[in-house]
PDB file of C-alpha atoms and ligand atoms in Angstrom:
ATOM      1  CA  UNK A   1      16.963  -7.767   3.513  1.00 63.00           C
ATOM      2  CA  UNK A   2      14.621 -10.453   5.320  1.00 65.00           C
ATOM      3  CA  UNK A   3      15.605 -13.754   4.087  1.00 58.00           C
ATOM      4  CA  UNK A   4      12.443 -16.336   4.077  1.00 59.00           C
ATOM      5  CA  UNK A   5      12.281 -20.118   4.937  1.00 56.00           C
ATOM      6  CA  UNK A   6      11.551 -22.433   1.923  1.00 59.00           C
ATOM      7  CA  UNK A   7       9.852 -21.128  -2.009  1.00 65.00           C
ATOM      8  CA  UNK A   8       6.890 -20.265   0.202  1.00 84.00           C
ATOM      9  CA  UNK A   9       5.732 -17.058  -1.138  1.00 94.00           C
ATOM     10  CA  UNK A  10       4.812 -14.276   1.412  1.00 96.00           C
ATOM     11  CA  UNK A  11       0.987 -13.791   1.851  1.00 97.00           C
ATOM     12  CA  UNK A  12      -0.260 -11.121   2.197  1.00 98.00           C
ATOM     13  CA  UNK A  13      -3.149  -8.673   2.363  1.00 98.00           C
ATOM     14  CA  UNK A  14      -3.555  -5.430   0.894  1.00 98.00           C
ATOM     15  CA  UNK A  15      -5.740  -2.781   2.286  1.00 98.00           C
ATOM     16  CA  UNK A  16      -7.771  -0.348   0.776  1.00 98.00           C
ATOM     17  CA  UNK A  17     -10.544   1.963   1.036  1.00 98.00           C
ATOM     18  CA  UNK A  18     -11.219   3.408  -2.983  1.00 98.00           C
ATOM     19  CA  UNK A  19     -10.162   2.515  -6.432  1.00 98.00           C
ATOM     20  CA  UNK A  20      -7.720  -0.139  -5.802  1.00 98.00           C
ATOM     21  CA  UNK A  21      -5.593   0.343  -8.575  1.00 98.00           C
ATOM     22  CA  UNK A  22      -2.571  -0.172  -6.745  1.00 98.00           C
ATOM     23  CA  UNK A  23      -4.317  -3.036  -5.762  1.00 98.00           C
ATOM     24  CA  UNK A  24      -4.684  -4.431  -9.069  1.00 98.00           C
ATOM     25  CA  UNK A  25      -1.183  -4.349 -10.065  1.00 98.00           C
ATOM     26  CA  UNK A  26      -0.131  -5.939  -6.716  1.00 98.00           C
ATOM     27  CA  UNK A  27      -2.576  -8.453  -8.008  1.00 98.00           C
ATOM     28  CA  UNK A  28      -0.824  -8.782 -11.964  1.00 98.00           C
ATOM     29  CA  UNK A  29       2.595  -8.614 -10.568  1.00 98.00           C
ATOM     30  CA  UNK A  30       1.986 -11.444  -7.520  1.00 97.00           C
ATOM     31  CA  UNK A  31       0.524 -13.805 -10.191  1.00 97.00           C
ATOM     32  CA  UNK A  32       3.689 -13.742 -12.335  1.00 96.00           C
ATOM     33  CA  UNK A  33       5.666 -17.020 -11.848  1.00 91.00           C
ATOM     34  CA  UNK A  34       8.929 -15.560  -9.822  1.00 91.00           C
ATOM     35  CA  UNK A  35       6.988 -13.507  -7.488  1.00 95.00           C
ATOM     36  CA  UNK A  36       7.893 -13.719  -3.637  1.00 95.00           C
ATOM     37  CA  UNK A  37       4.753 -12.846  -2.693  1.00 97.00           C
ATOM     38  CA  UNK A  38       0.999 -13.495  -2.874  1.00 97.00           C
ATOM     39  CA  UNK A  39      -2.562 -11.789  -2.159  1.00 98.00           C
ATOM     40  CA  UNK A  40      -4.046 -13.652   0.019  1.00 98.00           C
ATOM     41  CA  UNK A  41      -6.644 -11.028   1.280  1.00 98.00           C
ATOM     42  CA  UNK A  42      -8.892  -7.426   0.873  1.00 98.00           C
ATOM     43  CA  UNK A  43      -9.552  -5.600   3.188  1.00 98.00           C
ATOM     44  CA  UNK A  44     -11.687  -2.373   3.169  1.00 98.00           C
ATOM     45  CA  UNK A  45     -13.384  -0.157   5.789  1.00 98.00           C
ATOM     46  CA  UNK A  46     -15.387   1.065   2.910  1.00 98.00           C
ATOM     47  CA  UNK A  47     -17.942  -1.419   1.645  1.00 98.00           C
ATOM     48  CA  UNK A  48     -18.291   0.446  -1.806  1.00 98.00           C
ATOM     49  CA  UNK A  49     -14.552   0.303  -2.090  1.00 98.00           C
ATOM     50  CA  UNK A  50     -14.281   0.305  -6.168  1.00 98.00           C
ATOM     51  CA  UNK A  51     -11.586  -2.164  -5.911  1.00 98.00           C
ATOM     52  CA  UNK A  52     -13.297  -5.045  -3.481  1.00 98.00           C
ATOM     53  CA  UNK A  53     -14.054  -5.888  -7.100  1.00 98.00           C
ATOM     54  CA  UNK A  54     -10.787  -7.499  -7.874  1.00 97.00           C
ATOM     55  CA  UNK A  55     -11.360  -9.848  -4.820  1.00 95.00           C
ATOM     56  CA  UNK A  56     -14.045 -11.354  -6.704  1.00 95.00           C
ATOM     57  CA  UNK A  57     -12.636 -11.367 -10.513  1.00 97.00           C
ATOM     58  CA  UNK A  58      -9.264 -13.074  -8.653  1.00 97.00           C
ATOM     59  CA  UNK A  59     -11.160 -15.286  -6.566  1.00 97.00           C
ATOM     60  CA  UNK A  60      -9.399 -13.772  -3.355  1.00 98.00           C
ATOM     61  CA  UNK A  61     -11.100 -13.313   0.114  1.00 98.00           C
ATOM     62  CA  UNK A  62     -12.590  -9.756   1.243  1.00 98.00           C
ATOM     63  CA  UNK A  63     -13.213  -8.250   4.357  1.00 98.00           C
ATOM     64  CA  UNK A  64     -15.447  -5.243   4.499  1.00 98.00           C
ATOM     65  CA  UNK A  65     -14.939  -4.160   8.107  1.00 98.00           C
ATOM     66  CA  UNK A  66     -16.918  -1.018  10.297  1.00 97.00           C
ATOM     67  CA  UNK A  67     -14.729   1.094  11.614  1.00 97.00           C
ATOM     68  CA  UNK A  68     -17.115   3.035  13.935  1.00 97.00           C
ATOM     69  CA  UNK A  69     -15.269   1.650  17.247  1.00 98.00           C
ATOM     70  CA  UNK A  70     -11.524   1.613  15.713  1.00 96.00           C
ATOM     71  CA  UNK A  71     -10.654  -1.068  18.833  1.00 97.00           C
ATOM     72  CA  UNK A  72     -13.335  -3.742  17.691  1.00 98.00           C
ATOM     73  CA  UNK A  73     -12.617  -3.129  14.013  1.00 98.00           C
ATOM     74  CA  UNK A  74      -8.689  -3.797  14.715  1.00 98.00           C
ATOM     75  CA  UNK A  75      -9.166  -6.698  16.735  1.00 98.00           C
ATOM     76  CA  UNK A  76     -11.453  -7.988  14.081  1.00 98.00           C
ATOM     77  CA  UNK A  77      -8.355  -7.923  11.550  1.00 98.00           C
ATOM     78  CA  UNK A  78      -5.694  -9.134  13.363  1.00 98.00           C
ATOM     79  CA  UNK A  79      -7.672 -12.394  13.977  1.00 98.00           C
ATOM     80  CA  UNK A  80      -8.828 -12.614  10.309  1.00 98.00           C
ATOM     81  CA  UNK A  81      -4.545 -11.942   9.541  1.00 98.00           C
ATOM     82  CA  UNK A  82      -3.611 -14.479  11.624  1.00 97.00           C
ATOM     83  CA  UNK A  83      -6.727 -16.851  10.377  1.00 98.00           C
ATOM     84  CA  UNK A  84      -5.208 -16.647   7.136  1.00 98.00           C
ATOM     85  CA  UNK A  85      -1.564 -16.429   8.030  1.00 97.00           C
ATOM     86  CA  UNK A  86      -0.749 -12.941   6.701  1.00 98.00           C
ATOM     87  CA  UNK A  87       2.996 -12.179   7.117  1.00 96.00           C
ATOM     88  CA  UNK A  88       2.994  -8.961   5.185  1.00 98.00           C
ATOM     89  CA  UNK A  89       0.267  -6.049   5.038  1.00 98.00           C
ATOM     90  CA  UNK A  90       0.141  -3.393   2.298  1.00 98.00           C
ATOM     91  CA  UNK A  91      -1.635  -0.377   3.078  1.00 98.00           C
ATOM     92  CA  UNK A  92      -2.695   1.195  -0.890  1.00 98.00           C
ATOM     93  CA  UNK A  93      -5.148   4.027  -0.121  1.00 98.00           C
ATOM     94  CA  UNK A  94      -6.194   2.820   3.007  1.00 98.00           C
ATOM     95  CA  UNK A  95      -8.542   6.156   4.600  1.00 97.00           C
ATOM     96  CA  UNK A  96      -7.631   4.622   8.184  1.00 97.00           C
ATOM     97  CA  UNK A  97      -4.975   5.301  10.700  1.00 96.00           C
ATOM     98  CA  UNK A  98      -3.522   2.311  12.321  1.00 97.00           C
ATOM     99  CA  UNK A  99      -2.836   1.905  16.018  1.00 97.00           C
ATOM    100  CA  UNK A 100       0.383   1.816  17.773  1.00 96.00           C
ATOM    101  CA  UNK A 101      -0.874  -1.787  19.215  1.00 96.00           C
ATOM    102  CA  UNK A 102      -1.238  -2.963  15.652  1.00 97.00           C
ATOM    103  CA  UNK A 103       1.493  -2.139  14.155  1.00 97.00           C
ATOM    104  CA  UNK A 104       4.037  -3.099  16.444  1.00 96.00           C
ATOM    105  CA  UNK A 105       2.392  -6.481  16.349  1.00 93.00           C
ATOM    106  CA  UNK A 106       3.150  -6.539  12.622  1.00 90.00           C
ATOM    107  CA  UNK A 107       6.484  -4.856  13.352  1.00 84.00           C
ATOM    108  CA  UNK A 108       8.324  -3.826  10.244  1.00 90.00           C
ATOM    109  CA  UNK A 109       5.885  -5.883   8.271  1.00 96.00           C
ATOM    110  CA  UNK A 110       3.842  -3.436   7.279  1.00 98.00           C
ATOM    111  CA  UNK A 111       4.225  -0.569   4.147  1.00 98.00           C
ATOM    112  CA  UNK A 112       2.362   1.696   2.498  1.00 98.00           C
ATOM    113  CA  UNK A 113       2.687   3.976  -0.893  1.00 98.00           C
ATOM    114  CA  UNK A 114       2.068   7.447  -0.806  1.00 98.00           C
ATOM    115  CA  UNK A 115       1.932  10.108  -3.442  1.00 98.00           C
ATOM    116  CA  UNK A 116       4.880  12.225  -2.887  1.00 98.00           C
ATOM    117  CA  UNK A 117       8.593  12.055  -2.404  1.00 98.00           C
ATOM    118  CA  UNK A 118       8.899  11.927   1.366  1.00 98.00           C
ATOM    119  CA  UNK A 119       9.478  13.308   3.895  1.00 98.00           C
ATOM    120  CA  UNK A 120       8.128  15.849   1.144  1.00 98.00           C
ATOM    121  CA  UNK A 121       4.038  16.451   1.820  1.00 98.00           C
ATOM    122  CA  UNK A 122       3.335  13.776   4.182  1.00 98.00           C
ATOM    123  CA  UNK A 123      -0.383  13.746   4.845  1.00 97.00           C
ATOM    124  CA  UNK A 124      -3.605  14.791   2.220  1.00 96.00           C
ATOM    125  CA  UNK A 125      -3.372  16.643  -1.199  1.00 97.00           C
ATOM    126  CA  UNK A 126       0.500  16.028  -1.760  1.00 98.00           C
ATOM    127  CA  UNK A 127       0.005  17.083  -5.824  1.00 98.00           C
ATOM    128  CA  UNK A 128      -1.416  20.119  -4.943  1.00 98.00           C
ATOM    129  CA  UNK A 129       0.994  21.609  -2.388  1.00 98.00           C
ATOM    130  CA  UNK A 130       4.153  20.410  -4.877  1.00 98.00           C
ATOM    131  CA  UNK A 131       2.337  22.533  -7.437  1.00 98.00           C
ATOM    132  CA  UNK A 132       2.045  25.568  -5.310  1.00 98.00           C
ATOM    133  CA  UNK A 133       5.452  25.441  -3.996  1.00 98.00           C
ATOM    134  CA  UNK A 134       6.887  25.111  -7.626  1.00 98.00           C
ATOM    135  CA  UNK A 135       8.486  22.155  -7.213  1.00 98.00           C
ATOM    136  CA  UNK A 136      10.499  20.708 -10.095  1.00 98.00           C
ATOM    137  CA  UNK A 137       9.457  16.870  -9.229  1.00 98.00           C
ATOM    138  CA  UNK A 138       6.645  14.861  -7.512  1.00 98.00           C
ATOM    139  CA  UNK A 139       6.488  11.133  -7.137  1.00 98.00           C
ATOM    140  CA  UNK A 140       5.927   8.299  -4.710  1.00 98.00           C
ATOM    141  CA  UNK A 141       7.450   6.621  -2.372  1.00 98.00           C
ATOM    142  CA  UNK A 142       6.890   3.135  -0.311  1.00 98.00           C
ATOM    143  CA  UNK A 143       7.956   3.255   2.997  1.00 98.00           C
ATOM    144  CA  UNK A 144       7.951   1.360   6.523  1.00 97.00           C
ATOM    145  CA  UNK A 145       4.576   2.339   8.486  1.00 98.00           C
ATOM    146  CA  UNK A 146       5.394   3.404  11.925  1.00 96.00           C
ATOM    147  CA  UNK A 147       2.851   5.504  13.928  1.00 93.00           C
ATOM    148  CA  UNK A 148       3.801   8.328  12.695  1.00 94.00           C
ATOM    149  CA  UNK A 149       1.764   8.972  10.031  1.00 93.00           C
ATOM    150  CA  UNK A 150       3.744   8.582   6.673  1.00 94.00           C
ATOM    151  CA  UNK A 151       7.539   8.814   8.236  1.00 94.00           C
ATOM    152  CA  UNK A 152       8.590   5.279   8.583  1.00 97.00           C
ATOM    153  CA  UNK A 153      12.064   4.175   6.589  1.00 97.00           C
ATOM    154  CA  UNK A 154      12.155   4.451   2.634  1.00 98.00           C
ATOM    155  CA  UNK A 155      11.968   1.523   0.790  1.00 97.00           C
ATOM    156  CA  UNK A 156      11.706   3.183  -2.946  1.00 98.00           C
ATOM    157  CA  UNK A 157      10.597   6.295  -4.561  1.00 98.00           C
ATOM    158  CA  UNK A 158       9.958   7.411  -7.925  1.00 98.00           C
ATOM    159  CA  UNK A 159      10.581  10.437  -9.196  1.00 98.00           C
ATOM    160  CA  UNK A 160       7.918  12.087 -11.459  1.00 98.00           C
ATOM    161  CA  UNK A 161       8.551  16.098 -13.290  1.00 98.00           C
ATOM    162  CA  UNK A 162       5.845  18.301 -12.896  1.00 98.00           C
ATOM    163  CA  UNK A 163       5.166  20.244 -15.541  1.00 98.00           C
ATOM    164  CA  UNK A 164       4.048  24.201 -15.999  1.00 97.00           C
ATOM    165  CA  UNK A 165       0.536  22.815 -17.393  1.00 97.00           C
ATOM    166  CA  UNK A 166       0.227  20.472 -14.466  1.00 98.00           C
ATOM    167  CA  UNK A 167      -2.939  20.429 -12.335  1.00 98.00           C
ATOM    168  CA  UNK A 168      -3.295  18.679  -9.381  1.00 98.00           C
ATOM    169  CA  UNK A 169      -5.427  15.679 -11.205  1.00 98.00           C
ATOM    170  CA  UNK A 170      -2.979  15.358 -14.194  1.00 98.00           C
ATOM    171  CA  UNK A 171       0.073  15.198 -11.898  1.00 98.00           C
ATOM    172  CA  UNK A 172      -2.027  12.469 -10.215  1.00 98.00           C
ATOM    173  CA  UNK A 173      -2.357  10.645 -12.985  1.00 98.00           C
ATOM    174  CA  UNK A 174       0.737  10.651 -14.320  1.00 98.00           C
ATOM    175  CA  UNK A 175       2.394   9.376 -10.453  1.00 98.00           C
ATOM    176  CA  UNK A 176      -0.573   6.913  -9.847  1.00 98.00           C
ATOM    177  CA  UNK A 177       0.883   5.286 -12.914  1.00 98.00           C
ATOM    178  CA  UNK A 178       4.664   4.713 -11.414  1.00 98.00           C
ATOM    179  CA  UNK A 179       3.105   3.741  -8.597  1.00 98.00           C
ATOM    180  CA  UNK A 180       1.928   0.924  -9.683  1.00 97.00           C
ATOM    181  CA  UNK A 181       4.758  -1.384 -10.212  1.00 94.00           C
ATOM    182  CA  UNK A 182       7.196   0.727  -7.470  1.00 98.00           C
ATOM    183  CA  UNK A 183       4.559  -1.431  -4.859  1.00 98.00           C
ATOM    184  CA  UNK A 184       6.104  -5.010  -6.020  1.00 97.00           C
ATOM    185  CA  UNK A 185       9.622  -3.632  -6.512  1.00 97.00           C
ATOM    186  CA  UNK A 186       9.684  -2.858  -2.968  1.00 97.00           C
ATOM    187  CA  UNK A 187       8.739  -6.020  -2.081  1.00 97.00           C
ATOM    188  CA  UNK A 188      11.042  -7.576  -4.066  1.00 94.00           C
ATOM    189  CA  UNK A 189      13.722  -5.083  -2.636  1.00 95.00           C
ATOM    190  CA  UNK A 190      12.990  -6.247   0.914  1.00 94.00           C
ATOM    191  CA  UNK A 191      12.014  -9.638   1.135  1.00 88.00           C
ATOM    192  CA  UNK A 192      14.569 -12.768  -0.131  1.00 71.00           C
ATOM    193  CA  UNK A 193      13.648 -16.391  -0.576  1.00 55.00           C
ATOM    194  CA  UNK A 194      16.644 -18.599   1.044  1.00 48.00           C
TER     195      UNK A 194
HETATM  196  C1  LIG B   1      -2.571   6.338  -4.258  1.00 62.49           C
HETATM  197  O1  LIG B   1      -2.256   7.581  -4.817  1.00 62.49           O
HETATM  198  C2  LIG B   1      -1.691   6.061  -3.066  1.00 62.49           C
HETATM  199  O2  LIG B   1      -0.410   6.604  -3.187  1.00 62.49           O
HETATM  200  C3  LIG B   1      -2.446   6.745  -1.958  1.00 62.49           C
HETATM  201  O3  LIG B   1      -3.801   6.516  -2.246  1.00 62.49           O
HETATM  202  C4  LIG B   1      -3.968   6.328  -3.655  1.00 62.49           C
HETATM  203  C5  LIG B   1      -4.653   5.019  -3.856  1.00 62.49           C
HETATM  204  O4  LIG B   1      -5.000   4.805  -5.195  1.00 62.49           O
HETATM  205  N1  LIG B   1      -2.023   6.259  -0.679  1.00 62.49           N
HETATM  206  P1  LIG B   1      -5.619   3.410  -5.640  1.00 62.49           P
HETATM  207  O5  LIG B   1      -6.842   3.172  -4.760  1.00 62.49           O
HETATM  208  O6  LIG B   1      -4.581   2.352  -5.438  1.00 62.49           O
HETATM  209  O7  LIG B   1      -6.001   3.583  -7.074  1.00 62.49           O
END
């Protein structure tokens, strides 16, 4: 567990490239009064990003950010992080890859959520290949981001039971909604206020 200085709460910026539902509920949970953590900022590499929406209903600042050169568009976040004094980033359907360089300079500071139980399905279309390999369970699971693409430590999964009549889109449904609070848990799980 990291202990933190002071009642400070952590800020922190969630990234995203789509819905931003995970978002959302990072949003609802941080604004309840014993949260460690806050959001502090958005960013997207997709400027129609559905949930760059929630920046504005919550009053919190967005960064829409190109990634056609990946270097520039990196360097161009880490200054806006430390601008802003973000000690914790949340990756929640964010379409990019991160560098090596960028994460270590965020070592261990960094997590994402992902649709499956890992090591299960790392990768794209997690529901689909759980289906076909008639899996009993799906779920989600926030984890550590390393560079390896969805392998860093487990912080917390959830387990979800797929069903005969399961499709790929109601499975989805059905584990986008345990994601949503698993995000804060996590946080909660890792981080302690001294
Ligand atoms: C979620 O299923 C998450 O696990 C994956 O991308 C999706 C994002 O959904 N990494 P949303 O944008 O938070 O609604």
């Amino acid at each position: 567990m990291k202990k933190l200085n002071g009642f400070k709460k952590i800020n922190t910026a969630v990234f995203i490239s789509g819905t931003g539902t995970n978002l959302a509920y990072l949003i609802k949970n941080s604004l309840k009064r014993n949260s460690i953590f806050q959001i502090n900022l958005i960013v997207s590499n997709n400027s129609k990003a559905k949930g760059l929406r929630y920046g504005k209903k919550f009053k919190i600042k967005k960064m829409v950010i190109s990634y056609k050169n990946y270097k520039i568009a990196e360097q161009k976040i880490l200054l806006r992080l430390k601008k802003n004094k973000i000690k914790l980033i949340c990756l929640a359907g964010f379409m990019k890859i991160l560098s090596k360089n960028f994460i270590k300079k965020f070592k261990g500071n960094i997590l994402n959520i992902h649709p499956s139980l890992l090591p299960k399905y790392k990768g794209l279309n997690t529901h689909q290949r759980a289906i076909n390999n008639n899996d009993k369970y799906s779920g989600c699971s926030v984890h550590y981001v390393t560079s390896k693409l969805d392998s860093g430590k487990i912080i917390l999964q959830k387990k979800v039971k797929i069903y005969k009549k399961d499709t790929s889109k109601s499975l989805a449904v059905r584990v986008l909604k345990q994601e949503h609070n698993l995000y804060s848990k996590a946080i909660s799980k890792i981080y302690s206020i001294l």
